[in-house]
Short mmCIF file of C-alpha atoms in Angstrom, two decimals:
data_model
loop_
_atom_site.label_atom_id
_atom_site.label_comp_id
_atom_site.label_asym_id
_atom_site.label_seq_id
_atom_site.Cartn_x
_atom_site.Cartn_y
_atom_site.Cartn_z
CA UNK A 1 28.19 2.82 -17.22
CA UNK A 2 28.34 6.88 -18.77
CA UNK A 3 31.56 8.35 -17.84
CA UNK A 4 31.41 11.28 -15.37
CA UNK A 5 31.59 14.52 -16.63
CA UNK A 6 34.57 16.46 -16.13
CA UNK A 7 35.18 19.40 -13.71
CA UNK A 8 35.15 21.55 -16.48
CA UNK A 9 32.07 20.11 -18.49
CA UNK A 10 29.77 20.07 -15.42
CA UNK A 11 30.28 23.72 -14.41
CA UNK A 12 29.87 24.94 -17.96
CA UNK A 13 26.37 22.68 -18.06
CA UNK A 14 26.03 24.19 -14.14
CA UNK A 15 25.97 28.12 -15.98
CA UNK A 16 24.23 26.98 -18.97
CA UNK A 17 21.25 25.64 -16.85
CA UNK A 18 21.50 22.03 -19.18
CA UNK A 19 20.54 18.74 -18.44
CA UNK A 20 23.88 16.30 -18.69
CA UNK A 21 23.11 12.69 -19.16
CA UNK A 22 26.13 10.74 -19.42
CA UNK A 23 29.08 11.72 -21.70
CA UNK A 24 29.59 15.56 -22.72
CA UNK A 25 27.42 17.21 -25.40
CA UNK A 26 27.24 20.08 -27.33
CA UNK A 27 24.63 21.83 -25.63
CA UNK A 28 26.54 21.59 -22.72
CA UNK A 29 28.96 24.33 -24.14
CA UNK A 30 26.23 26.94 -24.90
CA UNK A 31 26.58 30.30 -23.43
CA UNK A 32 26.07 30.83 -19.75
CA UNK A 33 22.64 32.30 -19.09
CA UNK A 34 19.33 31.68 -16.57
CA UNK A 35 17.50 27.83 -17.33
CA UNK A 36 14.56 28.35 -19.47
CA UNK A 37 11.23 28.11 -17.77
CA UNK A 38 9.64 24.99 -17.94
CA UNK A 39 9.17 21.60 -16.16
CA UNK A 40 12.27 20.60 -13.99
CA UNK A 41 15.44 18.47 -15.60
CA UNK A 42 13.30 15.37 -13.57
CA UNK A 43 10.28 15.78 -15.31
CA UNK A 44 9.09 11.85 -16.49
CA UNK A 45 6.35 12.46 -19.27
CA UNK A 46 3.33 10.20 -18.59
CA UNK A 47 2.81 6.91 -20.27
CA UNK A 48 0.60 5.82 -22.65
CA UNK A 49 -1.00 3.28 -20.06
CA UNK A 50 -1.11 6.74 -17.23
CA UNK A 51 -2.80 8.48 -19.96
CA UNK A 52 -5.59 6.05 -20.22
CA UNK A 53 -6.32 5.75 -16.45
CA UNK A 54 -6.70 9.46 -16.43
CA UNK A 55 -8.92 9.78 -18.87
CA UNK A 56 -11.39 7.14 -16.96
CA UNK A 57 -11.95 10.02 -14.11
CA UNK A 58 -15.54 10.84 -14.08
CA UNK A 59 -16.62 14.23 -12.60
CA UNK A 60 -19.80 12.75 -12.74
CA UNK A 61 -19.40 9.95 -10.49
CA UNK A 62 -17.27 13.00 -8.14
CA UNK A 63 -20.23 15.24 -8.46
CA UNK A 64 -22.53 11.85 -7.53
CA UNK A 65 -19.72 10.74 -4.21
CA UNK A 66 -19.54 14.76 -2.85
CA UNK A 67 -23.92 15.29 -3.06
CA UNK A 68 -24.47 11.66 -1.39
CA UNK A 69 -22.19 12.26 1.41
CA UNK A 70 -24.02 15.45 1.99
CA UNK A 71 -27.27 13.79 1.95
CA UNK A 72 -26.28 12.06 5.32
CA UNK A 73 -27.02 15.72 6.75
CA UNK A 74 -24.31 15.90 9.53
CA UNK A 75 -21.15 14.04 9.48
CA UNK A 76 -19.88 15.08 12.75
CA UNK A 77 -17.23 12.83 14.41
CA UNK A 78 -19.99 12.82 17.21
CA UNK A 79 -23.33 12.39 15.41
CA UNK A 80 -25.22 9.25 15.42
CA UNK A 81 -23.91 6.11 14.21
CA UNK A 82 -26.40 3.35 14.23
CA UNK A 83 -29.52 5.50 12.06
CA UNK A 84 -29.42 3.76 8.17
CA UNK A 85 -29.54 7.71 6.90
CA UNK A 86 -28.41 10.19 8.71
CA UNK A 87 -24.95 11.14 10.41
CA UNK A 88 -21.34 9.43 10.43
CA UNK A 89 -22.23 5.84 10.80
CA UNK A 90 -24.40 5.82 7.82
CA UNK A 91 -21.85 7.72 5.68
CA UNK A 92 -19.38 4.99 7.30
CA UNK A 93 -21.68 1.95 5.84
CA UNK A 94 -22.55 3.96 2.38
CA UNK A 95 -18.74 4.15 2.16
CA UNK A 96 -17.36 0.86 2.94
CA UNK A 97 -19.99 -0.48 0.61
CA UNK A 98 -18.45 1.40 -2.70
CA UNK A 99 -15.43 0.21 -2.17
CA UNK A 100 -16.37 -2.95 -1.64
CA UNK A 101 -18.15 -2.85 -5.00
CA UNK A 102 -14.63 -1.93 -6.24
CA UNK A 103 -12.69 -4.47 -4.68
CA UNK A 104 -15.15 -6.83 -6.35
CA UNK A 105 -13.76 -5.90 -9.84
CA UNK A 106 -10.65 -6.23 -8.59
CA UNK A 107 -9.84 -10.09 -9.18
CA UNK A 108 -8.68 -10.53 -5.42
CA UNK A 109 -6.22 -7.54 -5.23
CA UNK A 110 -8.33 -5.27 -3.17
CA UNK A 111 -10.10 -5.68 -0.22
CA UNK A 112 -11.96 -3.25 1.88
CA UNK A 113 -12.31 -3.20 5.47
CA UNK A 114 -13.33 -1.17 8.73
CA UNK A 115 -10.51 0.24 11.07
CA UNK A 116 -11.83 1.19 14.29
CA UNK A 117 -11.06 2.20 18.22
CA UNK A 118 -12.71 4.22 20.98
CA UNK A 119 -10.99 7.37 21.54
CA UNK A 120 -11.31 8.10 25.16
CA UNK A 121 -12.37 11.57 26.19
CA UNK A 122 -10.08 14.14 25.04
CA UNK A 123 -9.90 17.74 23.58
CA UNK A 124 -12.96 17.62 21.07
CA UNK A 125 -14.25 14.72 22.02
CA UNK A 126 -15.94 14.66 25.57
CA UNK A 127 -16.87 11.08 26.04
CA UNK A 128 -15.76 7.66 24.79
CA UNK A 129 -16.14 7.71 20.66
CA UNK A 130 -15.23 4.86 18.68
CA UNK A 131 -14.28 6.52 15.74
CA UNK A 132 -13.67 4.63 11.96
CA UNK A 133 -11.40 4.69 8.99
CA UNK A 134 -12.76 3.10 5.80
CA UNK A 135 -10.09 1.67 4.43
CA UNK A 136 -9.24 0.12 0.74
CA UNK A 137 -6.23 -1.60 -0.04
CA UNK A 138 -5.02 -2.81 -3.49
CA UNK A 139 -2.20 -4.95 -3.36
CA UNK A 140 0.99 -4.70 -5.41
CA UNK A 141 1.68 -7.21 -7.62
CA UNK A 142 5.84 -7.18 -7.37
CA UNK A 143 6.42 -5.25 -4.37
CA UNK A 144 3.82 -5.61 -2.45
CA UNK A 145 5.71 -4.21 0.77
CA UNK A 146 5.88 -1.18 -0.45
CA UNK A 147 3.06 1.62 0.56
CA UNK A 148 1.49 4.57 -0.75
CA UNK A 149 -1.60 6.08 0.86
CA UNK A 150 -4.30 8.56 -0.06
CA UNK A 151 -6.77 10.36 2.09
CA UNK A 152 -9.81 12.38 2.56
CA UNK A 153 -11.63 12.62 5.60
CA UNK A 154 -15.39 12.35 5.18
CA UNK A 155 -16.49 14.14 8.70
CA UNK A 156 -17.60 17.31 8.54
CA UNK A 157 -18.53 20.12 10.65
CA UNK A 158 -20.42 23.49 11.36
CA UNK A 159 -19.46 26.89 13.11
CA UNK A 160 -19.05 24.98 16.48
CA UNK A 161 -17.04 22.21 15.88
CA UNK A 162 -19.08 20.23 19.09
CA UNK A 163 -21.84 20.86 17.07
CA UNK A 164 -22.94 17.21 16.29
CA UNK A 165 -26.65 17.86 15.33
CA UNK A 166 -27.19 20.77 13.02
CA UNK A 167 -26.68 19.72 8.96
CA UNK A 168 -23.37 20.05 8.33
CA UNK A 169 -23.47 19.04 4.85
CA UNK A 170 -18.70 19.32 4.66
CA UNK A 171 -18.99 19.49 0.66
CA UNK A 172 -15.61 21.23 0.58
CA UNK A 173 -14.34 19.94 3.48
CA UNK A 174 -14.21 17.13 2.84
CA UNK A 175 -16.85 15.37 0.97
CA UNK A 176 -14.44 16.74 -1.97
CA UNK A 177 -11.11 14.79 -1.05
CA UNK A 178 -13.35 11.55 -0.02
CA UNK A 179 -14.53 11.99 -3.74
CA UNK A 180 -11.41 11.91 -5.25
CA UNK A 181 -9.92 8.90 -2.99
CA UNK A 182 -13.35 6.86 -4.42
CA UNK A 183 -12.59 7.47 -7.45
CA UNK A 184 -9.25 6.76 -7.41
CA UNK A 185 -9.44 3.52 -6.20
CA UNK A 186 -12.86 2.79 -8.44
CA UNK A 187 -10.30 3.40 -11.91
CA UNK A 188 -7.15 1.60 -9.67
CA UNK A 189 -9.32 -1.85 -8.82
CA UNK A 190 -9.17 -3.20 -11.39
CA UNK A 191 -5.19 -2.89 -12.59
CA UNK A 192 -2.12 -4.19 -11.43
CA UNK A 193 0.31 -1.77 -9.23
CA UNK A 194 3.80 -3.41 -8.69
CA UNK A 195 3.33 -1.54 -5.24
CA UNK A 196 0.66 -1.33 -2.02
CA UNK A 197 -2.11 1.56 -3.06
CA UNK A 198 -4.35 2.32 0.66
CA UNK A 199 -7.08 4.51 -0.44
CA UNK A 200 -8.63 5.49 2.98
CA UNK A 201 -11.47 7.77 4.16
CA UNK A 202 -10.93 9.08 7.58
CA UNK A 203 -12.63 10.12 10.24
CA UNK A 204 -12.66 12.77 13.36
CA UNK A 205 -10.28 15.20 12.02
CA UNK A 206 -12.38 18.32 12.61
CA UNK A 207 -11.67 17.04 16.00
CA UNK A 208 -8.30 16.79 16.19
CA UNK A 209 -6.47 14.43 13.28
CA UNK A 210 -7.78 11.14 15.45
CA UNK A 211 -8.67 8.90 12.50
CA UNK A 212 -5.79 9.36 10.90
CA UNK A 213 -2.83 9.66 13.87
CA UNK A 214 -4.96 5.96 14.53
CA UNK A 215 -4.41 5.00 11.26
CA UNK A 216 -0.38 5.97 11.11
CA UNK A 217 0.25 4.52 14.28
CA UNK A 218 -1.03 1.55 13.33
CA UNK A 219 1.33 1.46 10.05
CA UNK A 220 4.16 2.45 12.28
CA UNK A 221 3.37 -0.25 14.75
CA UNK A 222 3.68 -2.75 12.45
CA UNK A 223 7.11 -1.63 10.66
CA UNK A 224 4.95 -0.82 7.76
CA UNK A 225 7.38 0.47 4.32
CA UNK A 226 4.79 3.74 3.61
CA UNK A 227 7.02 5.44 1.08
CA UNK A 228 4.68 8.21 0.45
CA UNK A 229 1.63 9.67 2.60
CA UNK A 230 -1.44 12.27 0.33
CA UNK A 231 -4.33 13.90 1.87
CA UNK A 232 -7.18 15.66 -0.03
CA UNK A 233 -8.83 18.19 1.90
CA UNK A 234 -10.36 20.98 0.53
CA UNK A 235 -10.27 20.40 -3.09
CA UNK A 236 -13.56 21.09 -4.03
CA UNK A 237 -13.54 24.50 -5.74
CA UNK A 238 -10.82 26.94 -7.59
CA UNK A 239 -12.89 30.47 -6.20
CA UNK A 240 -11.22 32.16 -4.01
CA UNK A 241 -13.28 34.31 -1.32
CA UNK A 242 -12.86 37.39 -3.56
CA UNK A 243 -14.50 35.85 -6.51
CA UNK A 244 -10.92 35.47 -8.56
CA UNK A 245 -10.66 31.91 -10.28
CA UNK A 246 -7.52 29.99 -10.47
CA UNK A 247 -9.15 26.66 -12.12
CA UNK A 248 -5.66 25.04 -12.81
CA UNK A 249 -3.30 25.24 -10.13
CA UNK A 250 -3.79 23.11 -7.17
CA UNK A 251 -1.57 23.95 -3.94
CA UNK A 252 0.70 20.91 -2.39
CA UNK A 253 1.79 21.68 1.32
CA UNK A 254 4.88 20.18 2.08
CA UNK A 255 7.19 20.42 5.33
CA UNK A 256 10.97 21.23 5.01
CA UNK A 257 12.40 20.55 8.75
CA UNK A 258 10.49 17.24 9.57
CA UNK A 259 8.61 16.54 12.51
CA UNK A 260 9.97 13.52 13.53
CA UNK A 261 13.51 14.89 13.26
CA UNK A 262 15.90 13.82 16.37
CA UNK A 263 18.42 15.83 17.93
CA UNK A 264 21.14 14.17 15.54
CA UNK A 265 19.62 14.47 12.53
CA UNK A 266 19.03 18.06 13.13
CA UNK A 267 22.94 18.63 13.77
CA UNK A 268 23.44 16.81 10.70
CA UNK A 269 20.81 19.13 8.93
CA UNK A 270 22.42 22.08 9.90
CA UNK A 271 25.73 20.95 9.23
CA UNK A 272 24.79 20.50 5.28
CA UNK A 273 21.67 23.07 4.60
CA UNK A 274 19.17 20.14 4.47
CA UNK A 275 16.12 22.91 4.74
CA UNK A 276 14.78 22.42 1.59
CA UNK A 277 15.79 18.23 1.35
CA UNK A 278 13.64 16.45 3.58
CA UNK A 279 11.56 13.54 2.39
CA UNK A 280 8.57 15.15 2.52
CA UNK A 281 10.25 18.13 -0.37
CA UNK A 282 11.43 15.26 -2.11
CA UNK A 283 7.50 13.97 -2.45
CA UNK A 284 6.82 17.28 -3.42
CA UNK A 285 9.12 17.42 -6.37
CA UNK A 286 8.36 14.19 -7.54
CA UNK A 287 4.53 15.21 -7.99
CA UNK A 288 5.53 18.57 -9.87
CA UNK A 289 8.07 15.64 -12.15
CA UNK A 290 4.83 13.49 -13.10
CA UNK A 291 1.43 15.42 -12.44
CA UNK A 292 2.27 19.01 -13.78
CA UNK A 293 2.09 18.65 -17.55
CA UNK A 294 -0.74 18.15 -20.01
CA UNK A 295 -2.26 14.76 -19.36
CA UNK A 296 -3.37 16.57 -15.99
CA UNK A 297 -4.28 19.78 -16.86
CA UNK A 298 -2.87 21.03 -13.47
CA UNK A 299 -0.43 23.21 -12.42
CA UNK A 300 1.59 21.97 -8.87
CA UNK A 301 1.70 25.25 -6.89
CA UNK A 302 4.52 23.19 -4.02
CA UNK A 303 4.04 25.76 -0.62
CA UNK A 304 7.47 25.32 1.43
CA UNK A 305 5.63 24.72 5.11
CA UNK A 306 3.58 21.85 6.40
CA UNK A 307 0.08 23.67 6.37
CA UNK A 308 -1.61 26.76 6.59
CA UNK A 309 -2.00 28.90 9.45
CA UNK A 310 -3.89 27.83 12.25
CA UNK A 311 -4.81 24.82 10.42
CA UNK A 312 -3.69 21.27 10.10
CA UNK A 313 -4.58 18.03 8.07
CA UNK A 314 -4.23 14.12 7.87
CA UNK A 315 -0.87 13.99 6.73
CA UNK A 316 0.56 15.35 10.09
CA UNK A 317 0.07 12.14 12.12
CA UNK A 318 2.42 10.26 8.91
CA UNK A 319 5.16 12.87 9.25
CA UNK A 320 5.08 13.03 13.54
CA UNK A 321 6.16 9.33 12.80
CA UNK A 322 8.91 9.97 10.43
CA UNK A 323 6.61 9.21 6.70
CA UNK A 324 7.26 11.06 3.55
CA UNK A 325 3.68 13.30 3.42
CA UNK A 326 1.96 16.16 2.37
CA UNK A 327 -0.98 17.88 1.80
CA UNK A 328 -3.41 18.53 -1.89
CA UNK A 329 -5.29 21.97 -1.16
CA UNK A 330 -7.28 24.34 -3.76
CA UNK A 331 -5.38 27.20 -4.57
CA UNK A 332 -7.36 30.02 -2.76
CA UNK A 333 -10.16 29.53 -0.13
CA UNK A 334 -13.25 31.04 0.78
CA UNK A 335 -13.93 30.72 3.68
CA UNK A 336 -18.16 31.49 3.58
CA UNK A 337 -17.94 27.40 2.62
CA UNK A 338 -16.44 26.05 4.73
CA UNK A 339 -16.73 25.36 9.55
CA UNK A 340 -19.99 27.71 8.89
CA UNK A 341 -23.13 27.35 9.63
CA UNK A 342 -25.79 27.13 6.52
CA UNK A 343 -27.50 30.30 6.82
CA UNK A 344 -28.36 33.74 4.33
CA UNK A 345 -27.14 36.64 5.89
CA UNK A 346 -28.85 39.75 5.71
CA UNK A 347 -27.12 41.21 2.91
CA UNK A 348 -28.48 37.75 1.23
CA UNK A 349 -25.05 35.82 1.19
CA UNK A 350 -25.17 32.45 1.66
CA UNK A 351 -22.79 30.40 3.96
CA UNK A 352 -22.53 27.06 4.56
CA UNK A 353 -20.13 24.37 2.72
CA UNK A 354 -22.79 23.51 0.12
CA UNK A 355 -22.22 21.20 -3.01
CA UNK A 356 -23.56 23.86 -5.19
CA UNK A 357 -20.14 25.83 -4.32
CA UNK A 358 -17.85 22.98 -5.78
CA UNK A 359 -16.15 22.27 -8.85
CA UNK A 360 -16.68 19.07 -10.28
CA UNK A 361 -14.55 19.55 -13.05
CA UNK A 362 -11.52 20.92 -10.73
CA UNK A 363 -12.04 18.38 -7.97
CA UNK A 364 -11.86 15.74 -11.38
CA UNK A 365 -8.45 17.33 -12.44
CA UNK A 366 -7.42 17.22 -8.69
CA UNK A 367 -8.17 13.31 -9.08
CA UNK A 368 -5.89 13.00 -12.17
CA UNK A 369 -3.33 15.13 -10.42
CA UNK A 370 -3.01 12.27 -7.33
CA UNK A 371 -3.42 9.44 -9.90
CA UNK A 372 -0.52 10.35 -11.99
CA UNK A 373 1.18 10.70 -8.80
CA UNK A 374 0.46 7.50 -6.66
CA UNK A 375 0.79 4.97 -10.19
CA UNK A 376 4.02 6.37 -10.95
CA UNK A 377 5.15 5.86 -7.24
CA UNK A 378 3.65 2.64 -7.76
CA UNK A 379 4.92 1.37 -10.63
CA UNK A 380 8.39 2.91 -10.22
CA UNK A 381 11.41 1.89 -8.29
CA UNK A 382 11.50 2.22 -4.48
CA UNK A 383 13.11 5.52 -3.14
CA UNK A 384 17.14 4.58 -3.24
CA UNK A 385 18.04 3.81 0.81
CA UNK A 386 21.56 4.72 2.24
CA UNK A 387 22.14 7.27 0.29
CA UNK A 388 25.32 8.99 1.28
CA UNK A 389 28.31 11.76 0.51
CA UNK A 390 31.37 10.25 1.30
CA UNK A 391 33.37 12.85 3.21
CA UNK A 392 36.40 11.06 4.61
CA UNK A 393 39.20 12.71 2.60
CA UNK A 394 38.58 16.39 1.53
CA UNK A 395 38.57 16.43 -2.26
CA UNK A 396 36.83 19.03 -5.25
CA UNK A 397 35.28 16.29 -6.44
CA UNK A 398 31.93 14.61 -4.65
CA UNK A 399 31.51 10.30 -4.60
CA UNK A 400 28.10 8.60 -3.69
CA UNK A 401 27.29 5.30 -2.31
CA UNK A 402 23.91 4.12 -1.67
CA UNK A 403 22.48 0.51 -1.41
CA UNK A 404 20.82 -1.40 -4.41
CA UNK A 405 17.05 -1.87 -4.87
CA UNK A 406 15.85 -4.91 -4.75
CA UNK A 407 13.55 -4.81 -7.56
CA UNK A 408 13.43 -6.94 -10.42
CA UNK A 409 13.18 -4.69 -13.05
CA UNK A 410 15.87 -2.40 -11.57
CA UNK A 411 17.94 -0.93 -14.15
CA UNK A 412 20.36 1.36 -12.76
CA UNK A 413 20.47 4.77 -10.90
CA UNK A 414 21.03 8.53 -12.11
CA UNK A 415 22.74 11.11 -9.90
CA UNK A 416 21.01 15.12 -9.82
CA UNK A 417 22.44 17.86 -8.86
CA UNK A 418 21.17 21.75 -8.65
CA UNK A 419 22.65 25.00 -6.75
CA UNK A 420 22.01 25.50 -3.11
CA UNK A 421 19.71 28.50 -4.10
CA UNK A 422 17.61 26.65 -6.45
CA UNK A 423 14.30 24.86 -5.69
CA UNK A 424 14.17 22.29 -8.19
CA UNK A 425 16.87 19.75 -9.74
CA UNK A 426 18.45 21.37 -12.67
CA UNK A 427 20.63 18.25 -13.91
CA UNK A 428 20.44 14.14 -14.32
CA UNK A 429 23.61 12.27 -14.96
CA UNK A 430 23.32 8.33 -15.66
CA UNK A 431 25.35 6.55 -13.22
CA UNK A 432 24.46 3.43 -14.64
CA UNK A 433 23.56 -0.10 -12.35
CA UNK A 434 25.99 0.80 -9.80
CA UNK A 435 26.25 1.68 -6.17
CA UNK A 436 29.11 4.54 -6.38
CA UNK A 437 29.45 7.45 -8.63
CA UNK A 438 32.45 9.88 -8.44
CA UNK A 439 31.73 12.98 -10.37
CA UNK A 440 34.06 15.92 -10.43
CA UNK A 441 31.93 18.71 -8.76
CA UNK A 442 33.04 20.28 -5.40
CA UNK A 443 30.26 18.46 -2.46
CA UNK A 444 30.44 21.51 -0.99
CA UNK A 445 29.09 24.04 -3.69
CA UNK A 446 25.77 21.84 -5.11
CA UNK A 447 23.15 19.37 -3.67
CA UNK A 448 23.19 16.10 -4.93
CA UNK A 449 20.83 13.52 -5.05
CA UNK A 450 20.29 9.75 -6.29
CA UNK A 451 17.45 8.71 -7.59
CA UNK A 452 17.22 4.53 -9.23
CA UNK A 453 15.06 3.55 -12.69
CA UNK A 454 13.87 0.53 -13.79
CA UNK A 455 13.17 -1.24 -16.98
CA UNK A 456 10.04 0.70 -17.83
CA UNK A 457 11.85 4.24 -18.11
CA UNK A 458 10.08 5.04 -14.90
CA UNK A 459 12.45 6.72 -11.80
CA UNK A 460 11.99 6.98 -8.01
CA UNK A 461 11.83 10.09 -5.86
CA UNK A 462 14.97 11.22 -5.00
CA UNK A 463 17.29 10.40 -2.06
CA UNK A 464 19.22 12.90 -0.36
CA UNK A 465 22.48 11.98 0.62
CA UNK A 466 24.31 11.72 4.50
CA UNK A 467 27.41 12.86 4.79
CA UNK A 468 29.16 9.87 5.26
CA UNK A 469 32.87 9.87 7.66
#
């Protein structure tokens, strides 16, 4: 195990802006000053065998998944589902048959399936729907237990969202996240995840997040590990409404105060200025650490709330029941493409979410964006559980205690630390394959955090600690 720094060693490293990984270094004495820019102290540079999945993202076969689901003409959670080419069901079918062509490459490890119910009538939908998730699920291979899952949803509306007749051809929104979940999974069949990959296209969200509140409860209900929740929707182009271009920055909407917080975990929220330290901001930080760099191409604008305005997405269902989630959006929207009717004005300006308005090569870098994310998360350690502060004798200095992973290739856990005013982590010490670290930092002036590695070099998203009596 690294020896903790000392008082004096971390708050010299603290007002250089340094990284301090085990014993004291030089650098850690240079001259107090603001951290350079650049990726955060937890950035984990991708592998050689990332690297290679990355580069097996095809806008082609994107381009090819967005234009067929817009062949179907509507989408609409309340179109027709029993014609062979036209409306939900047969986008339903043409779906659950590509990933089954997957799975088939997949030696065993993935099968695809159909998860269905009838929604009674409710607000959006006005008489008994059964509505469908198309679900793929590739198996881990160590920790099987453990869950990831990435969405789009592929229904789609017009202008009036009980509009379940006119095209509606949802190109944008959301033809372009289903497109990147296909692919995803089509490059993921056929390798071997140490954790549980869903890749799932949704349905009825323009009505009202069914599909997907079905598809959490039905995690939930059966005590299912999800460590880590993605939706896609609205990834499709990088033009804003203006005309501007922002072709390499792709927005991630994540909440601070979670929805599923209770009463007591609020007081204990306030009590320590957990704000910016709920699961869902660790997520967040942990895609910036792996998919912002190079082998992406994509900058990870993180947005501190859980959606836009008025609007809402798949990944609110996972964090009502208390799963680490968030939300992939393009960086500016226009909104011409997207809930319109397809019509030319009389100025001659088209509306309508069209497949002509996409990006193919930014929805592609999108892809390799939530691929570097969900194989890290997959083939790293397990976020660290009972994570805690101990706070029973009032001291300067801060000790952890958390509980050891039970993976195989668990190596040992690193403590990180940053000021209460800063966004990211700013410092990783090695604690070393233990279960307590003392270091000699006041609690009560930093956040801390714990976060485990394995044998691979790879590490978890980080836990934030309970105060612990």
């Amino acid at each position: 195990m690294s020896p903790s720094p000392t008082r004096r060693t971390v708050l010299t490293a603290t007002a250089a802006g340094g990284v301090v990984l085990g014993a004291p270094t030089a650098a850690e004495a240079a001259p107090p000053g603001p951290r350079p820019p650049g990726p955060p102290a937890t950035a984990q540079p991708p592998t050689r065998e990332l690297r290679a999945l990355l580069r097996e993202i095809d806008p082609a076969r994107i381009e090819a998944t967005v234009r067929k689901l817009v062949s179907f003409g509507t989408r609409h959670t309340l179109s027709v589902q029993d014609d062979p080419a036209r409306g939900i069901g047969a986008a339903r079918d043409w779906l659950l048959s590509e990933l089954r062509s997957y799975a088939a490459a997949s030696g065993g490890r993935m099968t695809a399936e159909l998860q269905s119910y009838v929604q009674e009538p409710a607000p959006r939908v006005p008489t008994a729907t059964r509505i469908t998730n198309v679900l793929a699920t590739l198996r881990g291979s160590v920790t099987p237990e453990r869950i990831y899952v990435v969405s789009g949803h592929y229904d789609s509306r017009v202008t009036d969202v009980m509009d379940a007749t006119s095209d509606s051809p949802g190109a944008d929104d959301d033809a372009s996240g289903v497109a990147v979940v296909l692919e995803l999974a089509r490059v993921m069949a056929t390798r071997r995840p140490a954790s549980t990959i869903v890749f799932a296209a949704v349905a009825g969200e323009e009505q009202g997040l069914y599909g997907s509140a079905y598809m959490a409860q039905q995690f939930k209900a059966a005590g299912a590990d999800v460590q880590g929740m993605f939706t896609n929707d609205i990834v499709g182009s990088a033009k804003a409404d203006d005309g501007t271009l922002d072709p390499y920055t792709i927005r991630l909407f994540a909440e601070g105060v979670p929805s599923s917080e209770t009463p007591e975990q609020a007081a204990i929220r306030r009590s320590v200025g957990g704000e910016n330290d709920s699961v869902s901001r660790q997520l967040a930080r942990f895609v910036r650490d792996v998919a912002d760099n190079d082998a992406t191409g994509m900058r990870v604008r993180v947005i501190h709330r859980r959606d836009r305005y008025r609007r809402g997405g798949d990944h609110i269902p996972f964090l009502e029941r208390g799963y680490p989630a968030a939300r992939f959006t393009e960086p500016a929207e226009d909104f011409a493409h997207q809930h319109q009717d397809v019509r030319v004005d009389e100025t001659g300006k088209q509306y309508g979410d069209l497949p002509d308005f996409c990006d193919y090569g930014f929805i592609a870098r999108v892809a390799r964006v939530n691929a570097a994310t969900l194989w890290t998360l997959a083939q790293a350690p397990g976020t660290p559980r009972g994570a805690k502060i101990v706070t029973s004798t009032l001291t300067n200095s801060t000790r952890l205690v958390w509980t050891r992973g039970t993976e195989p290739d668990l190596t040992g856990y690193e403590v990180v630390w940053r000021e209460t005013t800063a966004p990211e982590w700013t410092h990783v010490v090695d604690a070393g394959d233990v279960t307590t670290y003392e270091i000699d930092l006041s609690k009560d002036n930093v956040f801390f955090g714990v976060r485990a590695v394995n044998r691979a070099g790879l590490r978890s998203p980080v836990a934030f600690p309970d105060p612990q009596a």
